[in-house]
C-alpha positions as a printed NumPy array, in Angstrom:
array([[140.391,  90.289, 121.174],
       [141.393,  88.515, 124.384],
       [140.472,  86.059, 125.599],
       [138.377,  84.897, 122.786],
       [135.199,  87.031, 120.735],
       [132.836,  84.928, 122.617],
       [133.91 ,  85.782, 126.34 ],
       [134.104,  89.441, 124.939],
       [131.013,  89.825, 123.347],
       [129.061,  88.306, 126.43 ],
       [130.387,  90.995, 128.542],
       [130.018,  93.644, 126.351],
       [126.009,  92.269, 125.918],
       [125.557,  92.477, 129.293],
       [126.538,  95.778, 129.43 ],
       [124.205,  96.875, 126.276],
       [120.973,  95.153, 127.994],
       [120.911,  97.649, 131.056],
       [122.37 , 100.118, 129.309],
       [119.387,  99.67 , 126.401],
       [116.711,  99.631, 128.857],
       [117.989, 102.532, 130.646],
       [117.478, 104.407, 127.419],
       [114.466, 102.647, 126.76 ],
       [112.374, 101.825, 129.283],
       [109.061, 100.562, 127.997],
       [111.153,  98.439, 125.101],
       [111.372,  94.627, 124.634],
       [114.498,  92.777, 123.793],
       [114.963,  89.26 , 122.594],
       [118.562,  87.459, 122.145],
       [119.112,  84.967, 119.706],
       [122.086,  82.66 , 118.787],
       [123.718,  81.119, 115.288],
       [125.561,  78.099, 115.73 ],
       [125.345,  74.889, 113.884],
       [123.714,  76.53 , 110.979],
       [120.365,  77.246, 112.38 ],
       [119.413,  80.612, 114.729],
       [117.838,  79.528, 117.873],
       [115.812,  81.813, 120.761],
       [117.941,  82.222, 123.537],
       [115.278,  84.412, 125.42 ],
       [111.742,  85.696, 124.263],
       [111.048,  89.069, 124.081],
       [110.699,  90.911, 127.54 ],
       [111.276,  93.684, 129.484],
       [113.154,  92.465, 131.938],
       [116.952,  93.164, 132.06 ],
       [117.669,  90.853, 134.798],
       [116.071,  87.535, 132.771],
       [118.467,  88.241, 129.55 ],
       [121.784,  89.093, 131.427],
       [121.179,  85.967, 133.655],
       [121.004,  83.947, 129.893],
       [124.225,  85.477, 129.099],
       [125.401,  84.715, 132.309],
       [125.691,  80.866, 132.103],
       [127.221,  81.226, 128.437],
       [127.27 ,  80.751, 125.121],
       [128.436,  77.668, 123.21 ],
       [128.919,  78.733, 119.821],
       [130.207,  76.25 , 117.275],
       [129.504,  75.329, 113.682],
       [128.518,  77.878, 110.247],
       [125.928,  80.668, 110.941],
       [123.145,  81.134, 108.758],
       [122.114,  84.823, 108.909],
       [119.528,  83.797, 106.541],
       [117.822,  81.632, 109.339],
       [118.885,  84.424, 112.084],
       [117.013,  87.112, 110.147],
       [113.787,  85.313, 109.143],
       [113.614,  84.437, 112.973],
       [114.273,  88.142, 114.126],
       [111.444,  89.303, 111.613],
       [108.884,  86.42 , 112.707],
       [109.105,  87.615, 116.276],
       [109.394,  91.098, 115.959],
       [106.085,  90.898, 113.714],
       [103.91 ,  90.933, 117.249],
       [105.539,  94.498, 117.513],
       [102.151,  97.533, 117.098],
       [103.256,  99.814, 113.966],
       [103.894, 102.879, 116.514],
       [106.991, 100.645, 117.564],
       [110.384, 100.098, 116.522],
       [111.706,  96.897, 114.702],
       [115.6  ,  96.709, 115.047],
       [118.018,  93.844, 114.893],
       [121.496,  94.271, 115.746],
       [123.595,  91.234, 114.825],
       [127.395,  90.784, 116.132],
       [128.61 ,  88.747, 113.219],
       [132.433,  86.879, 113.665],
       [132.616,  84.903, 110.646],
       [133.606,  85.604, 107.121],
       [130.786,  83.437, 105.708],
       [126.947,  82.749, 105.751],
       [126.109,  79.199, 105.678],
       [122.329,  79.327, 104.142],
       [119.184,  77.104, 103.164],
       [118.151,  79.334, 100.152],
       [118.387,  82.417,  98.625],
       [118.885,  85.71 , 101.498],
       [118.003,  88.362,  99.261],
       [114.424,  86.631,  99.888],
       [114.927,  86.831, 103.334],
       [116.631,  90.737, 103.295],
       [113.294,  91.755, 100.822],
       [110.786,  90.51 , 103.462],
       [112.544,  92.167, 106.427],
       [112.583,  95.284, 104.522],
       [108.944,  94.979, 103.949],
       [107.704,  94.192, 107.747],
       [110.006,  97.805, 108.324],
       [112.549,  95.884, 110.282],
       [115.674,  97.453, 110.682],
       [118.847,  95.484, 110.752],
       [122.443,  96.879, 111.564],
       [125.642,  94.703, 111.598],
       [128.633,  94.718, 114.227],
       [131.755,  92.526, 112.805],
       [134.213,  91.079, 114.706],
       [136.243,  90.1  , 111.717],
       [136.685,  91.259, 108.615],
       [133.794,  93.169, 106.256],
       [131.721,  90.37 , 104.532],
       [129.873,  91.62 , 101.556],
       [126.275,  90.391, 102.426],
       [126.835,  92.26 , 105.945],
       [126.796,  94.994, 103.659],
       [123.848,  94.722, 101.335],
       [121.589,  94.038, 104.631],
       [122.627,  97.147, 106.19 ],
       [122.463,  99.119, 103.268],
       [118.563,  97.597, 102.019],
       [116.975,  97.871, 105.608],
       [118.016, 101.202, 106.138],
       [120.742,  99.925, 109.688],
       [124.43 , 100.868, 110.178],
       [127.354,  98.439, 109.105],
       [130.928,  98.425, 111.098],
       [133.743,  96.674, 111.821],
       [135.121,  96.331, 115.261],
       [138.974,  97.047, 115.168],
       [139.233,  96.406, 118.903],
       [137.432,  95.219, 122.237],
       [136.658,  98.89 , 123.144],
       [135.84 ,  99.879, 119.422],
       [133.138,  97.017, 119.604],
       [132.043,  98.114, 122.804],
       [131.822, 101.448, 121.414],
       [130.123, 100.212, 118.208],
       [127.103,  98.009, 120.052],
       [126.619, 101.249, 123.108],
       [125.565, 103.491, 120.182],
       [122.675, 101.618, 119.345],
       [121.391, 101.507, 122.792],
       [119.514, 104.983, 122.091],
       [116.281, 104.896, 119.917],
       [116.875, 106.039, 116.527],
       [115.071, 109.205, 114.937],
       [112.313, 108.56 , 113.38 ],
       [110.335, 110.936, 110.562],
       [107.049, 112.283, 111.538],
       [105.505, 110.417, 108.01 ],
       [106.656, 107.834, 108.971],
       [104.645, 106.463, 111.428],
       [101.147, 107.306, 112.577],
       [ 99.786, 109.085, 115.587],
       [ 97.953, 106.403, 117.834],
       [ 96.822, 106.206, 121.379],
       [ 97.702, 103.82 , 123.675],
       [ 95.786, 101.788, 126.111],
       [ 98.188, 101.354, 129.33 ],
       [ 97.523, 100.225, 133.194],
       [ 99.684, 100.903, 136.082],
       [ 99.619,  97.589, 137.95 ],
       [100.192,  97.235, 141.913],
       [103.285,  95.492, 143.442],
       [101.443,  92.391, 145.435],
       [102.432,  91.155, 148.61 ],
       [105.242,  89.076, 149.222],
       [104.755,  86.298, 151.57 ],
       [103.84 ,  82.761, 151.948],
       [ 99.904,  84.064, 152.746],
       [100.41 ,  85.943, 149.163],
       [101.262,  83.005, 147.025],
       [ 98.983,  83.128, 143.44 ],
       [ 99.801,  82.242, 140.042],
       [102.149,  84.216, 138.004],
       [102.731,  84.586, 134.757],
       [101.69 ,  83.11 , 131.487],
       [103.604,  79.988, 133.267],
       [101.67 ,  79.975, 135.93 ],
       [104.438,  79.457, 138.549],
       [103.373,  79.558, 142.421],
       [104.633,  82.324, 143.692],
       [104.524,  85.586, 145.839],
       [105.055,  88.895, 144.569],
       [104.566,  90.36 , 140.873],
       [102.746,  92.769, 139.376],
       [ 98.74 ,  93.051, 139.677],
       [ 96.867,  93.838, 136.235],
       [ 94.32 ,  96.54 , 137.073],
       [ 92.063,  95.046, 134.477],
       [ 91.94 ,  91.811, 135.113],
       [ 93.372,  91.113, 138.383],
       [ 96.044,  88.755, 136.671],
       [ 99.786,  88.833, 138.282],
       [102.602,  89.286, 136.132],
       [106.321,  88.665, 136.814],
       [107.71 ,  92.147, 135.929],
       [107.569,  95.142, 134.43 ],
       [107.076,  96.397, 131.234],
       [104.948,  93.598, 129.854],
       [101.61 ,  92.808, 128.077],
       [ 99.372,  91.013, 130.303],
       [ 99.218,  87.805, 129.101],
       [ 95.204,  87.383, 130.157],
       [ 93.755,  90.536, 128.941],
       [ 96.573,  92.289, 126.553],
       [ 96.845,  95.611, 128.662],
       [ 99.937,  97.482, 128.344],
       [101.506,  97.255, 132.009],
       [104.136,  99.673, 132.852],
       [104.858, 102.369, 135.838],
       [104.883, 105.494, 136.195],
       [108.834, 105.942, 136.546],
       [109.382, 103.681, 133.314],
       [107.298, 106.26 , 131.732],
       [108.442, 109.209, 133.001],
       [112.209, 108.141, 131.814],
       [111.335, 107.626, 128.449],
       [109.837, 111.526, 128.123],
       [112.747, 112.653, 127.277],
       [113.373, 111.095, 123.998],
       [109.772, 112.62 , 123.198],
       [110.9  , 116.111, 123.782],
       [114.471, 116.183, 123.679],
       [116.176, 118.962, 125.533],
       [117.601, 121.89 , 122.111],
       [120.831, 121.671, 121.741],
       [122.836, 124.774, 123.361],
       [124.479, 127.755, 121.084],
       [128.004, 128.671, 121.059],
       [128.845, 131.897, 122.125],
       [132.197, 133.398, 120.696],
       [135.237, 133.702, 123.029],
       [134.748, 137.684, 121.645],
       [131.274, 138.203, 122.391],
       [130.997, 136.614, 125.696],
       [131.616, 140.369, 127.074],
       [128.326, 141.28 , 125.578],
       [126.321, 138.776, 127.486],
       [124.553, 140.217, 130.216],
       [125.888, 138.938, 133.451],
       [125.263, 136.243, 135.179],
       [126.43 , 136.077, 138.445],
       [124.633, 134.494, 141.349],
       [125.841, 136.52 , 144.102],
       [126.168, 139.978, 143.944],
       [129.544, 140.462, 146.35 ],
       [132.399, 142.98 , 145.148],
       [134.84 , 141.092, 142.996],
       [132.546, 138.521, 141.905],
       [133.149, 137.203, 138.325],
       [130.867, 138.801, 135.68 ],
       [129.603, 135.597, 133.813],
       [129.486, 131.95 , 135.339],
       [128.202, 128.691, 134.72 ],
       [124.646, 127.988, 135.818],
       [125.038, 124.7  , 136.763],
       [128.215, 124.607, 138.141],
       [129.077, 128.357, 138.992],
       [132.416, 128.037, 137.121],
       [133.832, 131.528, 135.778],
       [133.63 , 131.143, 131.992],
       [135.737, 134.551, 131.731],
       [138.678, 132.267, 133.572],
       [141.716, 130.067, 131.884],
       [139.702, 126.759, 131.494],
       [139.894, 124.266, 134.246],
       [141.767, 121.168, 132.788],
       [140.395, 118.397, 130.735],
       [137.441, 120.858, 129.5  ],
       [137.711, 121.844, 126.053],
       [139.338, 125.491, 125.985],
       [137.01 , 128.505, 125.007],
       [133.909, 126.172, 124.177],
       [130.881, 129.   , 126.078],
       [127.357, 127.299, 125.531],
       [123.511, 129.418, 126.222],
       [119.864, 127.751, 126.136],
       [117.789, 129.302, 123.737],
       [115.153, 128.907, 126.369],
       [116.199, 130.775, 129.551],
       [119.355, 132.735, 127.653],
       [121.367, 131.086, 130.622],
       [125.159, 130.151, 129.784],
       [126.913, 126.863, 130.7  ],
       [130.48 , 125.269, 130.215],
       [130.978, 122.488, 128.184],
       [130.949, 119.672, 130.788],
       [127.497, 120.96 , 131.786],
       [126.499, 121.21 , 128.698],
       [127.296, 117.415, 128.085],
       [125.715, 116.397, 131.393],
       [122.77 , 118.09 , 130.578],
       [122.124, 116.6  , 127.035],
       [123.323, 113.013, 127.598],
       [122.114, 112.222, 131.661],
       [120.208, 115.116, 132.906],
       [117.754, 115.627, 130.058],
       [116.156, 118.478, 131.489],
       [117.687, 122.17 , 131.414],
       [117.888, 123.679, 135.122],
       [117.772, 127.287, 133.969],
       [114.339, 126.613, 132.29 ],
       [113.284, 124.383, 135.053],
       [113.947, 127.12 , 137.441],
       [111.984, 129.614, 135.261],
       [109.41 , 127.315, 135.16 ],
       [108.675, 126.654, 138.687],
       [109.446, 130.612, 139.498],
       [106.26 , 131.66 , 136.875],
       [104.028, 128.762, 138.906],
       [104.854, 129.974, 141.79 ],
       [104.716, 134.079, 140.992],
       [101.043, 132.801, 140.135],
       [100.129, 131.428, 143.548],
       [101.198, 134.385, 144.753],
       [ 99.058, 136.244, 142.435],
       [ 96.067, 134.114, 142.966],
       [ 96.531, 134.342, 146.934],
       [ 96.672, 138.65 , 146.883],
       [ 93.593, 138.108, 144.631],
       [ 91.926, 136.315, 147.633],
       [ 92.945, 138.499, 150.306],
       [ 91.535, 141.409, 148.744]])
């Protein structure tokens, strides 16, 4: 792994942060380091991508045993701030072929189990047994990087939030606030943050009139929830998940009713609704051959590329968008011929 598994995994860190809060929005994140047998705090936990990959950014010096032992009970101490509706993951890139401890691990493995935290394990070496029996007891996913992009691979698939059973946690509301951006300026300078730094700029609680640095955070005066409404909206869609699309049969595609946009003479009989590609056609290349997909929802077909944009970036299906916003507006229309007579 050139040029070394430290330069490597930096990189490939700072491409998980923004790619974890892109996924998650209204998460926290924390990074912490073993070297010299003890786990230290590298950042605290915040929602701020920019504050970790700037960490990351002046480097690393790693040197000495590591002590998963010490790295765990860490992770579980500060994840134990985290409200039960929340998720408690650690994800540990692990390059040795040893643990250098204080005292017994299993201790430590039993009481991360119990506070629900979830560990998973990404080696860089070979597979060390105790890697194993962490993974295995806390419920998280063990592998072993066989290259830089298999790592890369490896550490991008947690970015996503897990599933998580319906028993398994309970329904809850929560309390949020939608702060203000202040005014930048020297005539705007206040105290920020739990630090109190004099500054411009920030976030205003609309609770307590406190400024905060960024956003999402806890208000470090009153405890609201801050987040906006964008950060919120993006994280929807792992709430309510777009269905995943059904297959249609090379051999039955004939019997779906057409779907052609415009009705001109020689127009193809079935195409893509989000792209308009003929799906009766030799496939285009790089597409995977004969591979027809249709919503449940609006009985609409797409190709396979469409269908892969839609699940994985789009999130929303534009055939039962479209329906949607057509039924709204057929009842406008409704409610306006109701008026006029």
């Amino acid at each position: 792994m050139r040029p070394n598994r430290g330069a490597m995994m930096i990189q490939i860190l700072q491409l998980f942060v923004r790619e974890f809060f892109d996924q998650n929005p209204l998460s926290h994140l924390s990074i912490l380091m073993l070297r010299n047998g003890r786990a230290e705090r590298l950042t605290n936990l915040s929602g701020s991508p920019e504050t970790h990959i700037s960490k990351l950014k002046e480097g690393m010096d790693a040197g000495g045993d590591a002590s998963l032992q010490n790295g765990l009970d860490l992770a579980v101490s500060s994840l134990k701030s985290v409200p039960p509706y929340g998720h408690r993951e650690v994800l540990i890139l692990f390059a040795g072929l040893s643990t250098c401890d204080p005292g017994n691990i299993l201790d430590s493995i039993k009481a991360a189990k119990q506070q629900r935290v979830r560990a998973s394990v990404i080696g860089l070496a070979a597979e060390v047994r105790i890697c194993r029996v962490i993974t295995d007891d806390t419920g998280g996913i063990y592998s072993v990087g066989m290259s830089d992009k298999h790592v890369e691979e490896c550490v991008m698939d947690h970015a996503p939030p897990p599933p998580t059973k319906a028993s398994g946690s309970a329904a809850s509301l929560v309390r949020m606030g939608f702060p203000q951006k202040a005014a930048d300026g020297p005539t705007a300078v206040a105290f920020v943050g739990p630090e109190c730094l004099l500054q411009s700029g920030g976030f205003t609680c609309p609770r307590c009139k406190a400024r905060v640095v960024d956003l999402p955070t806890t208000c470090h005066v009153c405890g609201l929830t801050l987040v906006s409404s964008s950060q919120l909206a993006r994280s929807y869609h792992h709430l309510f998940p777009v269905k995943p699309f059904q297959e249609v049969p090379s051999n039955l595609l004939a019997l779906e009713p057409s779907t052609t946009f415009l009705a001109q003479p020689g127009s193809v009989p079935h195409q893509c609704h989000g792209c308009l590609t003929d799906l009766s056609s030799p496939d285009k290349e790089d597409q995977e051959p004969g591979v027809v997909l249709k919503c449940s929802g609006c009985k609409h077909l797409f190709c396979f590329d469409c269908d892969l944009y839609i699940h994985e970036s789009l999130h929303n299906c534009p055939g039962c968008e479209a329906s949607t916003v057509k039924h709204a507006s057929e009842g406008e229309d409704e409610h306006a011929l109701m008026a006029t007579d």
